mmCIF file of C-alpha atoms and ligand atoms in Angstrom:
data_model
loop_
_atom_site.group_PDB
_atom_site.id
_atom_site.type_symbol
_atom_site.label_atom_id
_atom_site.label_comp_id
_atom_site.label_asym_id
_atom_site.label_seq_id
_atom_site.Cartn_x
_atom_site.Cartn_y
_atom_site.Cartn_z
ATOM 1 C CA UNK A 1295 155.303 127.746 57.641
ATOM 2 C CA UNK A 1296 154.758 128.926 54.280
ATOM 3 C CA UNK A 1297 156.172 126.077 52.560
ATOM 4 C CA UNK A 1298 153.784 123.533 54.855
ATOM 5 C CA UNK A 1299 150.819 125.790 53.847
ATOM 6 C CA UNK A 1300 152.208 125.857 50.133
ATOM 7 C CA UNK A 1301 152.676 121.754 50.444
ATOM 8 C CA UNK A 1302 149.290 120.694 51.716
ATOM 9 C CA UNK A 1303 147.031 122.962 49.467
ATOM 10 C CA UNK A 1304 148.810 122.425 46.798
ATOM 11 C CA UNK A 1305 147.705 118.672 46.842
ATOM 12 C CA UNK A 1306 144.220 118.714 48.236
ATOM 13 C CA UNK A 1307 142.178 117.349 45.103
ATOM 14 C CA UNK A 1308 138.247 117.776 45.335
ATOM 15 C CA UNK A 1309 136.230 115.244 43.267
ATOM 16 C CA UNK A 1310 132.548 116.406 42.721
ATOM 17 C CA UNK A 1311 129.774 113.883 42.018
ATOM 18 C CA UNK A 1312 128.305 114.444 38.873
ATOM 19 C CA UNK A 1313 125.566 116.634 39.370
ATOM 20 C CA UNK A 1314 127.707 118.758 41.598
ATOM 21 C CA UNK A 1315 126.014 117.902 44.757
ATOM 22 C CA UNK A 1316 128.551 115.906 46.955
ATOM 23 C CA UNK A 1317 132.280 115.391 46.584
ATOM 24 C CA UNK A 1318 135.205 113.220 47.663
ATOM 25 C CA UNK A 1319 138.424 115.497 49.308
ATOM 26 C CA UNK A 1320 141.545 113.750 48.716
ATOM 27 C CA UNK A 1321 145.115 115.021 49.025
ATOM 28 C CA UNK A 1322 145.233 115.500 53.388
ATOM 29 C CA UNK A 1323 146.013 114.399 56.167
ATOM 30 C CA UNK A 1324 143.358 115.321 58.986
ATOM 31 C CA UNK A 1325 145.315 114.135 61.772
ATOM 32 C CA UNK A 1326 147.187 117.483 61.370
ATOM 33 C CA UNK A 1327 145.461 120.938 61.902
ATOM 34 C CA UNK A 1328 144.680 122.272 58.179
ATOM 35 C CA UNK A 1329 146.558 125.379 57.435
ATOM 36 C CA UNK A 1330 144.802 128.613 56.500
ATOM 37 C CA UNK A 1331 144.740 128.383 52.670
ATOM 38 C CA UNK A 1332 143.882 124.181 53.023
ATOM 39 C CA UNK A 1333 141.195 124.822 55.204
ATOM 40 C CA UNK A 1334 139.853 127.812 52.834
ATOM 41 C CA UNK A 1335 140.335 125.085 50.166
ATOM 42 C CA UNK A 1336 138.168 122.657 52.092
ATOM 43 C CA UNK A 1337 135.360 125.591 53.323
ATOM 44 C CA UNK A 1338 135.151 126.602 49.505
ATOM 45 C CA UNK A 1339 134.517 123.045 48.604
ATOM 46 C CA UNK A 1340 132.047 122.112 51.537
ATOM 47 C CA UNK A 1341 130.566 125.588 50.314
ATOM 48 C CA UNK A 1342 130.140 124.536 46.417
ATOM 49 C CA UNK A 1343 129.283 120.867 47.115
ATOM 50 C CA UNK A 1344 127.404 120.766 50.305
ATOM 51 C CA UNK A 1345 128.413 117.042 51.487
ATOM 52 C CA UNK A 1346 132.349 116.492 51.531
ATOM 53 C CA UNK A 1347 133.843 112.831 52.230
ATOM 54 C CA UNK A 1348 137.663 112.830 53.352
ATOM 55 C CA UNK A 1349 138.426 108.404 53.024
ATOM 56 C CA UNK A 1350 141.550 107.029 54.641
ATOM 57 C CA UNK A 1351 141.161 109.534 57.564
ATOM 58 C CA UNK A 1352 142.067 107.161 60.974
ATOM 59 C CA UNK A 1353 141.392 109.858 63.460
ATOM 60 C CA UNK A 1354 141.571 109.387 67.230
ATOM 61 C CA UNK A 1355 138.591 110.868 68.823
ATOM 62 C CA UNK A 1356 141.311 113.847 69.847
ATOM 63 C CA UNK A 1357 141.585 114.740 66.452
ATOM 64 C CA UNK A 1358 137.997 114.159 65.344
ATOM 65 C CA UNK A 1359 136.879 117.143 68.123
ATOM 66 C CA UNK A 1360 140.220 119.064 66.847
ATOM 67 C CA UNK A 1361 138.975 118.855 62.948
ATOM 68 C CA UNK A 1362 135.213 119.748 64.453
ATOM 69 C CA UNK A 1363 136.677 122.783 65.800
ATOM 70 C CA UNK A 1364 138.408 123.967 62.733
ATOM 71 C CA UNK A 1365 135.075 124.610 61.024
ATOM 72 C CA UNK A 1366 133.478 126.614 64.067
ATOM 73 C CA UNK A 1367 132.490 125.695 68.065
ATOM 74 C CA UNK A 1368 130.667 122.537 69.028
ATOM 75 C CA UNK A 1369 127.130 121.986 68.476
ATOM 76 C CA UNK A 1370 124.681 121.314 71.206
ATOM 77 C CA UNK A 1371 123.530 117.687 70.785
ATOM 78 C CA UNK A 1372 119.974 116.939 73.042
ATOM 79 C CA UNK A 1373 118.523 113.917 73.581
ATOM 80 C CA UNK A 1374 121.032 111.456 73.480
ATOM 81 C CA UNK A 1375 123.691 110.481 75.679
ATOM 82 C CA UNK A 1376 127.409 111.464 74.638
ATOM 83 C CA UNK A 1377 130.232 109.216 74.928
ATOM 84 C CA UNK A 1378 131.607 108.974 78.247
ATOM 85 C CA UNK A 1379 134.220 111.640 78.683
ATOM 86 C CA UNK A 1380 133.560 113.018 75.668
ATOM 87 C CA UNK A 1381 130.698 115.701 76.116
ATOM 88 C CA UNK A 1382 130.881 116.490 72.036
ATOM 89 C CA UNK A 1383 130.760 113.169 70.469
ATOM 90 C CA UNK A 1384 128.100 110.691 70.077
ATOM 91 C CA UNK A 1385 128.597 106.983 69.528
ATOM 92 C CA UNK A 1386 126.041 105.944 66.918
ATOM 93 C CA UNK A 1387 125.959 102.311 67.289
ATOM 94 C CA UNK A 1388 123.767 99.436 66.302
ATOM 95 C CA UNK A 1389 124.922 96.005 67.402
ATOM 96 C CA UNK A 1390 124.300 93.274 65.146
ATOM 97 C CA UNK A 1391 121.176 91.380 67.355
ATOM 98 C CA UNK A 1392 119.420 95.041 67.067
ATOM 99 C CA UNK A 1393 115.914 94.926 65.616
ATOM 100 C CA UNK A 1394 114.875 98.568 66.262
ATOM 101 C CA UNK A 1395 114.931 100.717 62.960
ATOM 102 C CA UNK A 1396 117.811 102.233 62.997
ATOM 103 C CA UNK A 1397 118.826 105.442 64.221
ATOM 104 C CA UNK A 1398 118.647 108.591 61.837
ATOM 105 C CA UNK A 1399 116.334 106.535 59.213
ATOM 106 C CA UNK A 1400 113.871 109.099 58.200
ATOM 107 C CA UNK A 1401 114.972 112.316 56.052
ATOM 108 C CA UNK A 1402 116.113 115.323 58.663
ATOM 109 C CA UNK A 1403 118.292 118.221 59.015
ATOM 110 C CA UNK A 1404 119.988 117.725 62.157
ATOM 111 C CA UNK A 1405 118.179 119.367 65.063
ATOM 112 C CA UNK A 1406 116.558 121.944 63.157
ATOM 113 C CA UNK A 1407 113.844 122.118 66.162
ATOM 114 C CA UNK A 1408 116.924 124.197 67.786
ATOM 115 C CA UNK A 1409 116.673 128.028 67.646
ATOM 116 C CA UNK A 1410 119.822 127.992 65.840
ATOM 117 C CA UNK A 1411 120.658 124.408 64.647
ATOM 118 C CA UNK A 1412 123.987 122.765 63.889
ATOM 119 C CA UNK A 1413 125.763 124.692 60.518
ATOM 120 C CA UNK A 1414 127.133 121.421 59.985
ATOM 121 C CA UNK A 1415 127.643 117.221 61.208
ATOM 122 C CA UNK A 1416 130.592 115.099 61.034
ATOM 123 C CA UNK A 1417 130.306 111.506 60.912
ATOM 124 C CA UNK A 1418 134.033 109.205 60.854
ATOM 125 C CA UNK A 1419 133.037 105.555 59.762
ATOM 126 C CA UNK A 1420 134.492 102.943 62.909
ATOM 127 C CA UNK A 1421 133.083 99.923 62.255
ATOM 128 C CA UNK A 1422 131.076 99.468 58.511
ATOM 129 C CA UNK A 1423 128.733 96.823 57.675
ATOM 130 C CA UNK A 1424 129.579 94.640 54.203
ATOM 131 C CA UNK A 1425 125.680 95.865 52.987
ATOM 132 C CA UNK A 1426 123.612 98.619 53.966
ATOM 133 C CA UNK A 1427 124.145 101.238 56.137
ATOM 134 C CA UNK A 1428 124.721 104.171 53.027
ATOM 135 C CA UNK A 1429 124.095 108.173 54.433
ATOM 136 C CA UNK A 1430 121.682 109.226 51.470
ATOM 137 C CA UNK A 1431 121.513 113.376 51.168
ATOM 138 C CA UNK A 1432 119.095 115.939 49.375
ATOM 139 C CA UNK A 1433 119.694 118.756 47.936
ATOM 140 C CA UNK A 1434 117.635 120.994 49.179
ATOM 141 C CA UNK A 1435 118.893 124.423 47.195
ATOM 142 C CA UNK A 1436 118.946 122.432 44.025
ATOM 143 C CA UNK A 1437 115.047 121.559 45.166
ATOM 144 C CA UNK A 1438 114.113 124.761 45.551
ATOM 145 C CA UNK A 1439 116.405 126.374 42.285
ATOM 146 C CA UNK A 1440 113.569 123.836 40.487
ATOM 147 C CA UNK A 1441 110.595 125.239 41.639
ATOM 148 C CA UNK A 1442 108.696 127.520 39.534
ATOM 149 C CA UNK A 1443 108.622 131.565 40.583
ATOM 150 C CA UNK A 1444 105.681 131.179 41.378
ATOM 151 C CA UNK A 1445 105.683 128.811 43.859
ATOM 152 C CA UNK A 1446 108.994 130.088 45.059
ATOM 153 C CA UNK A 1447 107.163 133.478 45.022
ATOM 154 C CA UNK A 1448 104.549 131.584 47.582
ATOM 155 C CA UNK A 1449 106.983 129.589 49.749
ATOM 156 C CA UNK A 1450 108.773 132.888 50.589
ATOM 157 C CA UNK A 1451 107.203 134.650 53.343
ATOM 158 C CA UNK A 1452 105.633 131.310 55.266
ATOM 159 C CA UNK A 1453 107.743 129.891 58.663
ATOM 160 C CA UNK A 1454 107.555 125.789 59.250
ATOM 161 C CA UNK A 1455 106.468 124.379 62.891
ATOM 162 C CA UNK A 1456 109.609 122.408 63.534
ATOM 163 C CA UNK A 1457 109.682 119.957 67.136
ATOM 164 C CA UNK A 1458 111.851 116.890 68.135
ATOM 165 C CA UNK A 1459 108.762 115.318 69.651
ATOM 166 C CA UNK A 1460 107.656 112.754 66.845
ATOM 167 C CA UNK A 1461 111.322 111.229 67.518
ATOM 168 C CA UNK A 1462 112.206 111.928 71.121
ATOM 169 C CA UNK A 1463 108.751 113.508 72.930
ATOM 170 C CA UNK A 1464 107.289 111.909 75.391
ATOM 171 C CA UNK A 1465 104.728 110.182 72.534
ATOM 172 C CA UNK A 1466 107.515 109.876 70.121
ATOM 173 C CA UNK A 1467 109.025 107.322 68.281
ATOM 174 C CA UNK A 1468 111.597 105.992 70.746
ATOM 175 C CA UNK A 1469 108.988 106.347 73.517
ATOM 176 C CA UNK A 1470 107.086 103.810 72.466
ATOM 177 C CA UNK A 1471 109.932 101.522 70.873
ATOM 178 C CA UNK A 1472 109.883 98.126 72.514
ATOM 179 C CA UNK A 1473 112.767 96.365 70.774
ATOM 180 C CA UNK A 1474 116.655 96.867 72.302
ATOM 181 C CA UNK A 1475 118.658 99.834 71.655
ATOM 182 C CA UNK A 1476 121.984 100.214 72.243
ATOM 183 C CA UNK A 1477 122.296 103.658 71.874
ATOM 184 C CA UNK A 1478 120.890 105.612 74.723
ATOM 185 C CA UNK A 1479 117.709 108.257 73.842
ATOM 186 C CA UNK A 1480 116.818 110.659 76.275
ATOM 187 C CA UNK A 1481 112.699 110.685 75.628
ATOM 188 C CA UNK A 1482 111.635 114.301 77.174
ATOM 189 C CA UNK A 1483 109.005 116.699 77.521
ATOM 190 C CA UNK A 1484 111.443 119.400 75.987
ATOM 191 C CA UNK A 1485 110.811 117.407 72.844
ATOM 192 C CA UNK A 1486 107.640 118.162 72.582
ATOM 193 C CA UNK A 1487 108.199 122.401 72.059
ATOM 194 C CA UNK A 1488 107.968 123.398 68.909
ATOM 195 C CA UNK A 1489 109.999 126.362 67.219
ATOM 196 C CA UNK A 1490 109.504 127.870 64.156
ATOM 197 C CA UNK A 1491 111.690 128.551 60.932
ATOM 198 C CA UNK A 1492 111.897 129.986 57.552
ATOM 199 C CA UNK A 1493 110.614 127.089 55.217
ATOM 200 C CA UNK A 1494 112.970 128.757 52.839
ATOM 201 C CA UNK A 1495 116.092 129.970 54.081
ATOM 202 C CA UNK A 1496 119.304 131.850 52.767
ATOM 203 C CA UNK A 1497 123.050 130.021 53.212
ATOM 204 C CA UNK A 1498 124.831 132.587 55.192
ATOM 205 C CA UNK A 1499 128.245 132.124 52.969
ATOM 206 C CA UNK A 1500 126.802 131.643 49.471
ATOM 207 C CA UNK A 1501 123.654 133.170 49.808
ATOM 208 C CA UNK A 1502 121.640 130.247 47.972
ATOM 209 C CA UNK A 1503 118.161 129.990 49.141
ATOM 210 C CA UNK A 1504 117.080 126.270 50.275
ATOM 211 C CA UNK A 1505 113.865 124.525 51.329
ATOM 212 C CA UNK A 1506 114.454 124.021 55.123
ATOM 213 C CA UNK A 1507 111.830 121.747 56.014
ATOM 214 C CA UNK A 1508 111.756 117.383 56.195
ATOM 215 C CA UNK A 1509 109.805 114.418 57.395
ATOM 216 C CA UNK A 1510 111.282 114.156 60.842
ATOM 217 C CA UNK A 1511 111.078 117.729 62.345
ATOM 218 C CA UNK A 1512 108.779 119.606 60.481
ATOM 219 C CA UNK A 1513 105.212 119.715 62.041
ATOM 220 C CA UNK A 1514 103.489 122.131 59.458
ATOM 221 C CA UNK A 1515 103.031 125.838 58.417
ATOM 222 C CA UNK A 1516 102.396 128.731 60.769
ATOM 223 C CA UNK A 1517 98.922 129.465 59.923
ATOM 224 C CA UNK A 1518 97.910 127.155 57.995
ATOM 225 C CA UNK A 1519 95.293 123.981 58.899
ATOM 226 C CA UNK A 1520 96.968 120.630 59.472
ATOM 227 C CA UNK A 1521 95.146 119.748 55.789
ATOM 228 C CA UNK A 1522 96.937 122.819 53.808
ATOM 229 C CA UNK A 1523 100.297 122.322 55.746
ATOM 230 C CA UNK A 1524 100.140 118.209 54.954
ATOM 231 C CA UNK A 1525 99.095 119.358 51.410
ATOM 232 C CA UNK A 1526 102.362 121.393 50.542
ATOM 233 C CA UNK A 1527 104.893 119.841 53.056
ATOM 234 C CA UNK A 1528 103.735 116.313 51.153
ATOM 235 C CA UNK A 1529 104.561 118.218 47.664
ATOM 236 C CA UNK A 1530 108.019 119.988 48.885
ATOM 237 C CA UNK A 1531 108.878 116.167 50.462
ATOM 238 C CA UNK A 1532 108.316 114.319 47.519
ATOM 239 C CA UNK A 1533 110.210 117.157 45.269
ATOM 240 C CA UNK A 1534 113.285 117.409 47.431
ATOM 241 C CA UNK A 1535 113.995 113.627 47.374
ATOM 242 C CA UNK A 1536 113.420 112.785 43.762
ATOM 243 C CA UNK A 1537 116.327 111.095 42.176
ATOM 244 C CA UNK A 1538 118.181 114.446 40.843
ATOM 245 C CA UNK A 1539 118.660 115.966 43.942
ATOM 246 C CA UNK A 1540 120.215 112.468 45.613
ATOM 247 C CA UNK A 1541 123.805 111.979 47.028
ATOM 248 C CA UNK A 1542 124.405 108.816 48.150
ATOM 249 C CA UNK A 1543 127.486 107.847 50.312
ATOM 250 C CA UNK A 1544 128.537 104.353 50.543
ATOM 251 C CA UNK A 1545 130.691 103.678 53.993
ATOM 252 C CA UNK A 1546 133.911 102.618 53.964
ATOM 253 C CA UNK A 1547 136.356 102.353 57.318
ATOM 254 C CA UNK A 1548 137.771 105.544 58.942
ATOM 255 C CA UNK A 1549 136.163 107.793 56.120
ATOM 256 C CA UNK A 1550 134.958 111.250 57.534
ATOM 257 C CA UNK A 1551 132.155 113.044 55.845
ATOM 258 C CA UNK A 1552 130.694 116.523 56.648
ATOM 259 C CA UNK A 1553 128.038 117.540 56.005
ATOM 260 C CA UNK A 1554 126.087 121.154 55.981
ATOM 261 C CA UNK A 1555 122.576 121.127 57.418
ATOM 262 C CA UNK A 1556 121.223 124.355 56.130
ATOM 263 C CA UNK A 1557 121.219 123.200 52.645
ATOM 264 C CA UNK A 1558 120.773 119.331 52.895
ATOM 265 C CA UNK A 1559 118.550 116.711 54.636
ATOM 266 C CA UNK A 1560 119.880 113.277 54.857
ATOM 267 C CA UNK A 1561 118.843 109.438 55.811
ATOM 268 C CA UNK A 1562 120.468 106.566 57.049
ATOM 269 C CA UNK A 1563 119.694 103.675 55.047
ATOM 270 C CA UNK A 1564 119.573 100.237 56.877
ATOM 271 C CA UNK A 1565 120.008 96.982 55.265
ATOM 272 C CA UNK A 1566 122.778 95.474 57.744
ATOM 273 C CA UNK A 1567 120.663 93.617 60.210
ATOM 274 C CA UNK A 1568 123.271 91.101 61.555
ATOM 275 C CA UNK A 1569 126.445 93.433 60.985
ATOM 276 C CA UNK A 1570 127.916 96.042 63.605
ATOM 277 C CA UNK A 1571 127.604 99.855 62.455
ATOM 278 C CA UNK A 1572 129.510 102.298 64.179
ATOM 279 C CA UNK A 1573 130.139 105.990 63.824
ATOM 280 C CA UNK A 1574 131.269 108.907 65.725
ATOM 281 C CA UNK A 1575 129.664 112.193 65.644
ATOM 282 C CA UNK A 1576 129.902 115.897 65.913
ATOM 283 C CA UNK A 1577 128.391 119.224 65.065
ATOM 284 C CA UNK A 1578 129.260 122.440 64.655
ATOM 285 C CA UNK A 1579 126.956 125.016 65.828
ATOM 286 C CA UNK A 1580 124.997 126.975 63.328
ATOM 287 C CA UNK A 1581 123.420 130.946 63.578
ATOM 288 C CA UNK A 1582 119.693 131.805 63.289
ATOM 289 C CA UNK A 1583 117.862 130.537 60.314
ATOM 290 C CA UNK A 1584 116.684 133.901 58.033
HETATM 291 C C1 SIN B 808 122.399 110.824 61.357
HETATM 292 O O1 SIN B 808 123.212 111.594 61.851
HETATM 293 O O2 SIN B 808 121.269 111.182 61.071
HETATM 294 C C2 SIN B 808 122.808 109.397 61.097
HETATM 295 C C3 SIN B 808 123.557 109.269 59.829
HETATM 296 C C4 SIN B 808 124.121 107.889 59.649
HETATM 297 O O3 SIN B 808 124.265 107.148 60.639
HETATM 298 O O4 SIN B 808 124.430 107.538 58.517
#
């Protein structure tokens, strides 16, 4: 046992993007359980980096739920139906004839309308268009390392309006799609409830403080008129995504990526109209945002 743990540690390599935001994992095979010290390896990357991506990783959907529950219990995913037989995993697929925007296209943290929303998402490539279809991320603790003190100093004690209904309420945007969809949306009232959140929030393992606040879910500010709230969730948008703060990952076939949604927001780019895009995906449940 010690040897095996000694073995696969010893070879994990992590490759960080340049600005330190992002890496690729190499050096595994995820087929297997990671041991103790390989998965502390891993954890201390995901930790440091924020986005991981694990290529040449052909995992059966078996070991895609086993690697899921290596970094903690299943998420709860709402709102769209799971793969048959497979409670934990959703199917995110877009056939080639599909006109409707594609799914995941605005900047989000997954589910953060949920009282305590997913830690983190895993996404294994199946089937990958020859154009389009990147995952872009933001850093959203480098975002809010930028700010000034001061405005860090006003950000602090304010909680964000967050609510799945502009995506999956009953006025949302899949409510009133027309074009086909493949993937099946469950449009519901319970979309439509709104929960509130830290707009800044502190990583429960390094203790970094990030914006947590995005496009998608985030309403406005407790307390504030629709005008203020527009006026500093437009400025904390358009800060978060600038250019610095980007990780973009390009696809490539049975790649795995995780990714941790209390310190990112992420998009999926389209661009493949006329190619098949498939991916499997799982969360991991998260705690309370404080
Ligand atoms: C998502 O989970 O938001 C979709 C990401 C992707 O399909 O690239």
């Amino acid at each position: 046992m010690l040897d095996k743990v000694h073995t696969q540690s010893s070879k994990v390599q992590v490759a960080p993007a340049a600005s330190g935001f992002g890496a690729v994992v190499t050096g595994l095979n995820l087929a297997s359980p990671m041991d103790e010290v390989t998965l502390g390896q891993v954890r201390g990357a995901w930790a440091d980096h924020g986005v991981l991506s694990f290529p040449g990783q052909p995992l059966s959907l078996d070991e895609l739920e086993a690697v899921t529950l290596q970094f903690g219990p299943f998420g709860v995913d709402p709102f769209i139906a799971p793969m048959p037989g497979r409670p934990n995993v959703l199917e995110l697929r877009r056939e080639p004839d599909e006109k409707a925007t594609n799914f995941g296209a605005g900047w989000h943290s997954d589910w953060s309308f949920q009282p305590a929303p997913p830690a983190a998402t895993l996404l294994h490539g199946q089937v990958i268009p020859p154009v389009g279809g990147d995952t872009i991320f933001a850093d959203c603790a480098g975002a809010y390392a930028a700010l000034s003190p001061v405005m860090q100093d006003m950000l602090a004690p304010l909680r964000a309006i967050h609510s799945a209904g502009r995506a999956y309420g009953t006025k949302g945007v899949f409510a009133r799609e027309t074009e086909k969809r493949t993937m099946q949306i469950i449009v519901s009232e319970e979309a439509d409830k709104t929960h509130t959140h830290p707009l800044v929030r502190t990583h429960p393992v390094t203790g970094q403080k990030a914006l947590f606040v995005s496009p998608v879910y985030t309403l406005g500010i407790e307390g504030m008129t629709p005008a203020e709230s527009q006026a500093i969730l437009g400025f904390l948008f358009a800060h978060m995504t600038q250019a610095e703060f980007i990780f973009r990952h390009r696809w490539a076939k049975d790649t795995l990526l995780i990714w941790d949604n209390r310190r990112t927001i992420h998009l999926a780019e389209g661009g493949y109209d006329g190619h098949l895009r498939v991916m499997h995906r799982t969360t991991v449940a998260g705690e309370v945002p404080v």
